[in-house]
CSV table of N, CA and C in Angstrom, one decimal:
chain,number,residue,atom,x,y,z
A,636,MET,N,-30.6,-59.3,35.6
A,636,MET,CA,-30.2,-58.5,36.1
A,636,MET,C,-31.2,-57.6,36.6
A,637,SER,N,-31.0,-56.8,37.5
A,637,SER,CA,-31.9,-55.8,38.4
A,637,SER,C,-32.7,-55.0,37.8
A,638,ASP,N,-33.6,-54.7,38.2
A,638,ASP,CA,-34.3,-53.2,37.7
A,638,ASP,C,-32.6,-51.7,37.8
A,639,GLU,N,-32.8,-52.0,39.2
A,639,GLU,CA,-31.9,-51.2,40.4
A,639,GLU,C,-30.8,-51.5,39.2
A,640,THR,N,-30.1,-52.1,38.8
A,640,THR,CA,-29.0,-52.2,38.5
A,640,THR,C,-28.8,-51.8,36.7
A,641,GLU,N,-29.8,-51.9,36.5
A,641,GLU,CA,-30.2,-51.2,34.9
A,641,GLU,C,-30.2,-49.5,35.0
A,642,PHE,N,-30.8,-49.4,35.7
A,642,PHE,CA,-30.6,-48.0,36.6
A,642,PHE,C,-29.5,-47.6,36.6
A,643,ASP,N,-28.7,-47.7,37.6
A,643,ASP,CA,-27.6,-47.8,37.9
A,643,ASP,C,-26.7,-47.6,36.5
A,644,LEU,N,-26.3,-48.2,35.6
A,644,LEU,CA,-25.7,-48.6,34.1
A,644,LEU,C,-25.9,-47.4,33.5
A,645,ASP,N,-28.0,-47.0,33.4
A,645,ASP,CA,-28.2,-45.7,32.0
A,645,ASP,C,-27.3,-44.9,33.2
A,646,GLU,N,-27.8,-44.7,34.2
A,646,GLU,CA,-27.2,-43.5,34.9
A,646,GLU,C,-25.7,-42.6,34.8
A,647,ALA,N,-25.1,-43.8,35.1
A,647,ALA,CA,-24.1,-44.3,35.0
A,647,ALA,C,-23.5,-43.6,33.3
A,648,ASN,N,-24.1,-44.4,32.5
A,648,ASN,CA,-23.8,-44.0,30.8
A,648,ASN,C,-23.9,-42.5,30.9
A,649,ALA,N,-25.4,-42.2,31.7
A,649,ALA,CA,-26.1,-40.9,31.1
A,649,ALA,C,-24.7,-39.8,31.8
A,650,ILE,N,-24.1,-40.0,32.9
A,650,ILE,CA,-23.3,-39.0,33.7
A,650,ILE,C,-21.8,-39.6,32.2
A,651,ARG,N,-21.7,-40.2,31.7
A,651,ARG,CA,-20.7,-40.4,31.3
A,651,ARG,C,-20.8,-39.3,29.6
A,652,ASP,N,-22.1,-40.1,29.2
A,652,ASP,CA,-22.0,-38.8,28.5
A,652,ASP,C,-22.3,-37.1,28.2
A,653,ALA,N,-22.6,-37.4,28.7
A,653,ALA,CA,-22.8,-35.8,30.0
A,653,ALA,C,-21.6,-35.0,30.4
A,654,GLU,N,-20.4,-36.0,30.9
A,654,GLU,CA,-19.1,-35.4,31.0
A,654,GLU,C,-18.0,-35.1,29.4
A,655,ALA,N,-18.6,-36.2,29.1
A,655,ALA,CA,-18.1,-36.4,27.3
A,655,ALA,C,-18.5,-35.0,26.7
A,656,GLU,N,-19.8,-34.8,26.8
A,656,GLU,CA,-19.9,-33.8,26.1
A,656,GLU,C,-19.7,-32.5,26.1
A,657,ALA,N,-19.6,-32.7,28.0
A,657,ALA,CA,-18.9,-31.0,28.4
A,657,ALA,C,-17.7,-30.9,28.0
A,658,LYS,N,-17.3,-31.9,28.0
A,658,LYS,CA,-15.8,-31.9,27.8
A,658,LYS,C,-15.3,-31.5,26.1
A,659,THR,N,-15.8,-32.3,25.5
A,659,THR,CA,-16.2,-31.3,23.7
A,659,THR,C,-16.5,-30.4,23.5
A,660,ARG,N,-18.0,-29.9,24.5
A,660,ARG,CA,-17.9,-28.2,24.2
A,660,ARG,C,-16.6,-27.4,24.6
A,661,ALA,N,-16.5,-27.7,26.2
A,661,ALA,CA,-15.0,-27.0,26.7
A,661,ALA,C,-13.8,-26.9,25.5
A,662,GLU,N,-13.7,-28.3,25.1
A,662,GLU,CA,-12.3,-28.1,23.8
A,662,GLU,C,-12.8,-26.9,22.4
A,663,ASN,N,-14.4,-27.4,22.1
A,663,ASN,CA,-14.8,-26.1,21.0
A,663,ASN,C,-14.8,-25.0,21.2
A,664,ARG,N,-14.9,-24.4,22.3
A,664,ARG,CA,-14.8,-23.1,23.1
A,664,ARG,C,-13.2,-22.9,23.1
A,665,ILE,N,-12.8,-23.5,23.6
A,665,ILE,CA,-10.6,-23.4,23.2
A,665,ILE,C,-10.1,-23.4,21.9
A,666,GLU,N,-10.8,-24.3,21.2
A,666,GLU,CA,-10.7,-24.1,19.9
A,666,GLU,C,-10.8,-23.1,19.0
A,667,ARG,N,-12.4,-22.6,19.0
A,667,ARG,CA,-12.8,-21.2,18.9
A,667,ARG,C,-12.2,-19.8,19.3
A,668,ALA,N,-11.6,-19.6,20.4
A,668,ALA,CA,-10.9,-18.7,20.7
A,668,ALA,C,-9.8,-18.3,20.6
A,669,GLU,N,-8.8,-19.8,19.9
A,669,GLU,CA,-8.0,-20.1,19.6
A,669,GLU,C,-7.9,-19.2,18.4
A,670,ARG,N,-8.9,-19.8,17.3
A,670,ARG,CA,-9.2,-19.4,16.1
A,670,ARG,C,-9.5,-17.6,15.9
A,671,ALA,N,-10.4,-17.5,16.7
A,671,ALA,CA,-10.1,-15.9,16.8
A,671,ALA,C,-9.4,-14.9,17.5
A,672,GLU,N,-8.3,-15.8,18.5
A,672,GLU,CA,-7.2,-15.2,18.5
A,672,GLU,C,-6.5,-14.7,17.2
A,673,ARG,N,-6.3,-15.8,16.3
A,673,ARG,CA,-5.0,-15.9,15.5
A,673,ARG,C,-5.5,-15.3,14.4
A,674,MET,N,-7.2,-15.6,13.8
A,674,MET,CA,-7.7,-14.1,12.9
A,674,MET,C,-7.4,-13.0,13.6
A,675,ALA,N,-7.4,-12.7,14.5
A,675,ALA,CA,-7.8,-11.2,15.3
A,675,ALA,C,-6.0,-11.1,14.6
A,676,ARG,N,-4.8,-11.7,15.3
A,676,ARG,CA,-3.5,-11.1,15.1
A,676,ARG,C,-3.2,-11.4,13.1
A,677,GLU,N,-3.6,-12.0,12.6
A,677,GLU,CA,-3.6,-12.6,11.0
A,677,GLU,C,-4.3,-11.2,10.8
A,678,GLY,N,-5.4,-11.2,10.6
A,678,GLY,CA,-6.2,-9.4,10.4
A,678,GLY,C,-4.9,-8.7,11.1
A,679,ALA,N,-4.9,-7.7,12.1
A,679,ALA,CA,-4.0,-7.0,12.6
A,679,ALA,C,-2.8,-7.1,11.3
A,680,GLN,N,-1.9,-8.1,11.4
A,680,GLN,CA,-0.3,-7.9,10.1
A,680,GLN,C,-1.0,-7.6,9.0
A,681,ALA,N,-2.5,-8.3,8.8
A,681,ALA,CA,-2.3,-7.7,7.1
A,681,ALA,C,-3.0,-6.5,6.9
A,682,MET,N,-3.8,-6.0,7.8
A,682,MET,CA,-3.6,-4.0,7.8
A,682,MET,C,-2.2,-3.6,8.3
A,683,ALA,N,-1.6,-3.9,9.3
A,683,ALA,CA,0.1,-3.4,9.0
A,683,ALA,C,0.9,-3.1,7.8
A,684,GLU,N,0.7,-4.1,7.0
A,684,GLU,CA,1.1,-4.7,5.8
A,684,GLU,C,0.4,-4.2,4.7
A,685,HIS,N,-1.1,-3.5,4.5
A,685,HIS,CA,-1.9,-2.7,3.7
A,685,HIS,C,-1.4,-1.4,3.7
A,686,HIS,N,-1.6,-0.6,5.0
A,686,HIS,CA,-0.6,0.3,5.4
A,686,HIS,C,0.3,0.5,4.7
A,687,ALA,N,1.5,-0.3,5.1
A,687,ALA,CA,2.7,0.1,5.0
A,687,ALA,C,2.7,0.5,3.4
A,688,ALA,N,2.0,-1.1,2.7
A,688,ALA,CA,2.1,-0.8,0.7
A,688,ALA,C,1.2,1.1,0.7
A,689,ILE,N,0.2,1.1,1.3
A,689,ILE,CA,-0.1,2.7,0.7
A,689,ILE,C,0.5,3.7,1.1
A,690,LYS,N,1.9,3.5,1.9
A,690,LYS,CA,2.5,5.0,2.6
A,690,LYS,C,3.6,4.4,1.4
A,691,ALA,N,4.3,2.8,1.2
A,691,ALA,CA,5.4,3.3,0.1
A,691,ALA,C,5.1,3.8,-1.5
A,692,VAL,N,3.2,3.1,-1.7
A,692,VAL,CA,2.5,4.1,-3.2
A,692,VAL,C,2.8,5.5,-2.7
A,693,ASP,N,2.6,6.3,-2.0
A,693,ASP,CA,2.3,7.6,-1.4
A,693,ASP,C,3.5,8.4,-1.8
A,694,GLU,N,4.7,7.2,-0.7
A,694,GLU,CA,6.2,7.7,-1.1
A,694,GLU,C,6.7,8.0,-3.0
A,695,ARG,N,6.5,6.7,-3.0
A,695,ARG,CA,6.8,6.3,-4.5
A,695,ARG,C,6.0,7.6,-5.6
A,696,THR,N,5.0,8.1,-5.2
A,696,THR,CA,4.2,9.0,-5.6
A,696,THR,C,4.7,10.6,-5.5
A,697,VAL,N,4.5,11.0,-4.5
A,697,VAL,CA,5.6,12.2,-4.1
A,697,VAL,C,7.2,12.4,-5.0
A,698,ARG,N,8.1,10.9,-5.1
A,698,ARG,CA,9.0,11.1,-5.6
A,698,ARG,C,9.2,11.7,-6.9
A,699,LEU,N,7.9,10.8,-7.5
A,699,LEU,CA,7.9,10.9,-9.0
A,699,LEU,C,7.0,11.9,-9.8
A,700,ARG,N,6.4,12.4,-8.8
A,700,ARG,CA,5.3,13.9,-9.4
A,700,ARG,C,6.8,15.3,-9.2
A,701,SER,N,7.8,14.6,-8.1
A,701,SER,CA,8.7,16.0,-7.3
A,701,SER,C,9.9,15.7,-8.9
A,702,LEU,N,10.4,14.6,-9.4
A,702,LEU,CA,11.2,13.8,-10.4
A,702,LEU,C,10.5,14.9,-11.7
A,703,ARG,N,9.3,14.6,-11.8
A,703,ARG,CA,8.3,15.4,-13.1
A,703,ARG,C,8.3,16.1,-13.1
A,704,LEU,N,8.2,17.5,-12.1
A,704,LEU,CA,8.4,18.3,-11.8
A,704,LEU,C,9.7,19.1,-11.9
A,705,ALA,N,10.7,18.8,-11.9
A,705,ALA,CA,11.9,19.0,-11.9
A,705,ALA,C,12.0,18.9,-13.2
A,706,ARG,N,11.8,17.9,-14.2
A,706,ARG,CA,12.1,17.6,-15.8
A,706,ARG,C,11.1,18.8,-16.2
A,707,GLU,N,10.1,19.0,-15.9
A,707,GLU,CA,9.4,19.9,-16.8
A,707,GLU,C,10.1,21.2,-16.6
A,708,ALA,N,10.5,21.7,-15.3
A,708,ALA,CA,10.8,22.7,-15.0
A,708,ALA,C,12.1,22.9,-16.3
A,709,ALA,N,13.0,22.1,-16.1
A,709,ALA,CA,14.3,21.7,-16.8
A,709,ALA,C,14.0,22.6,-18.4
A,710,ASP,N,12.7,21.4,-18.4
A,710,ASP,CA,12.8,21.8,-20.3
A,710,ASP,C,11.9,23.0,-20.6
A,711,ALA,N,10.9,23.6,-19.3
A,711,ALA,CA,10.4,24.3,-19.7
A,711,ALA,C,12.3,25.9,-19.6
A,712,GLN,N,13.2,25.7,-18.9
A,712,GLN,CA,14.2,26.8,-19.0
A,712,GLN,C,14.8,26.2,-20.0
A,713,ALA,N,15.0,25.3,-21.0
A,713,ALA,CA,15.6,25.4,-22.2
A,713,ALA,C,14.9,25.3,-23.2
A,714,LYS,N,13.4,25.4,-23.1
A,714,LYS,CA,12.6,26.2,-24.1
A,714,LYS,C,13.1,27.6,-24.0
A,715,ALA,N,13.1,27.9,-23.1
A,715,ALA,CA,13.2,29.5,-23.2
A,715,ALA,C,14.3,30.0,-23.3
A,716,ALA,N,15.7,29.7,-23.0
A,716,ALA,CA,17.0,29.3,-23.3
A,716,ALA,C,16.5,29.5,-24.9
A,717,GLU,N,16.1,28.1,-25.6
A,717,GLU,CA,16.5,28.3,-27.0
A,717,GLU,C,15.8,29.5,-27.7
A,718,MET,N,13.9,29.7,-27.3
A,718,MET,CA,13.9,30.9,-27.8
A,718,MET,C,14.4,32.4,-27.6
A,719,GLU,N,15.1,32.2,-26.2
A,719,GLU,CA,15.6,33.4,-26.6
A,719,GLU,C,16.9,33.8,-27.5
A,720,ALA,N,17.8,32.2,-27.3
A,720,ALA,CA,18.6,32.5,-28.4
A,720,ALA,C,18.0,33.0,-30.0
A,721,LYS,N,17.0,32.1,-30.4
A,721,LYS,CA,16.3,32.3,-31.8
A,721,LYS,C,16.0,33.9,-31.6
A,722,ALA,N,15.6,34.5,-30.4
A,722,ALA,CA,15.5,35.8,-30.7
A,722,ALA,C,16.6,37.0,-31.0
A,723,ALA,N,17.8,36.6,-30.0
A,723,ALA,CA,18.8,37.2,-30.3
A,723,ALA,C,19.7,36.8,-31.8
A,724,ALA,N,19.1,35.5,-32.2
A,724,ALA,CA,19.8,35.8,-33.8
A,724,ALA,C,19.6,36.3,-34.4
A,725,LYS,N,17.8,36.6,-34.7
A,725,LYS,CA,17.0,37.2,-35.3
A,725,LYS,C,16.8,38.7,-35.6
A,726,SER,N,17.3,39.0,-34.0
A,726,SER,CA,17.5,40.7,-34.0
A,726,SER,C,19.1,40.8,-34.6
A,727,ALA,N,19.8,39.8,-34.3
A,727,ALA,CA,21.1,40.3,-34.6
A,727,ALA,C,21.4,40.1,-36.7
A,728,GLY,N,20.4,39.1,-36.7
A,728,GLY,CA,20.1,39.3,-38.3
A,728,GLY,C,19.4,40.0,-38.8
A,729,LYS,N,18.5,41.1,-38.3
A,729,LYS,CA,17.7,41.8,-38.8
A,729,LYS,C,19.1,43.3,-39.0
A,730,GLY,N,19.5,43.1,-37.9
A,730,GLY,CA,20.4,44.3,-37.2
A,730,GLY,C,21.3,44.6,-38.4
A,731,GLY,N,22.3,43.6,-38.8
A,731,GLY,CA,22.7,43.5,-39.4
A,731,GLY,C,22.6,44.1,-40.9
A,732,ALA,N,21.5,43.3,-41.4
A,732,ALA,CA,20.9,43.5,-43.0
A,732,ALA,C,20.9,45.3,-42.9
A,733,LYS,N,19.8,45.9,-41.3
A,733,LYS,CA,19.7,47.2,-41.5
A,733,LYS,C,20.9,48.1,-41.7
A,734,LYS,N,21.7,47.9,-41.0
A,734,LYS,CA,22.8,48.4,-40.4
A,734,LYS,C,23.9,48.8,-41.5
A,735,ALA,N,23.9,49.5,-42.4
A,735,ALA,CA,24.9,49.3,-43.3
A,735,ALA,C,26.4,49.7,-43.0
A,736,ALA,N,27.1,48.7,-43.3
A,736,ALA,CA,28.5,49.1,-42.7
A,736,ALA,C,29.1,50.6,-43.2
A,737,PRO,N,29.8,51.6,-42.0
A,737,PRO,CA,30.1,52.8,-42.6
A,737,PRO,C,31.2,52.7,-43.9
A,738,LYS,N,30.7,53.6,-45.0
A,738,LYS,CA,31.4,53.4,-46.6
A,738,LYS,C,33.1,54.0,-46.2
A,739,LYS,N,33.8,53.1,-46.7
A,739,LYS,CA,35.2,53.9,-46.4
A,739,LYS,C,35.1,55.3,-47.4
A,740,THR,N,36.0,55.9,-47.2
A,740,THR,CA,35.9,57.2,-47.8
A,740,THR,C,37.1,57.4,-48.5
A,741,ALA,N,37.7,57.9,-49.4
A,741,ALA,CA,39.6,57.8,-50.0
A,741,ALA,C,39.1,59.3,-49.2
A,742,ALA,N,40.6,59.1,-48.8
A,742,ALA,CA,41.3,60.1,-48.1
A,742,ALA,C,42.0,61.4,-49.2
A,743,LYS,N,41.6,62.2,-49.5
A,743,LYS,CA,42.2,63.6,-50.1
A,743,LYS,C,43.4,63.9,-49.4
A,744,ASP,N,44.1,63.8,-50.3
A,744,ASP,CA,45.4,64.5,-50.0
A,744,ASP,C,46.2,65.9,-50.4
């Protein structure tokens, strides 16, 4: 082979290698862009799920708090009614003991 033919082959190989390298870089760039887009989409979905979970916890907390406050109010009313009933029974018991029934007097004929 002549030097010129070898030079042409080396140049053709270099061009082919450069084209393959450029193609590989372009493919890698496309893959990175697709991966970044997929990660952004998945990240947005994960954030939406996270916010939905926080909202659900907040709603359950509000519901449970209102149920607890209603139960505590009902318990307080029941206790107040019980105390009132005890006080009424106590005053009725004391009042009955202090008040003597009127004595029957014999009728004079």
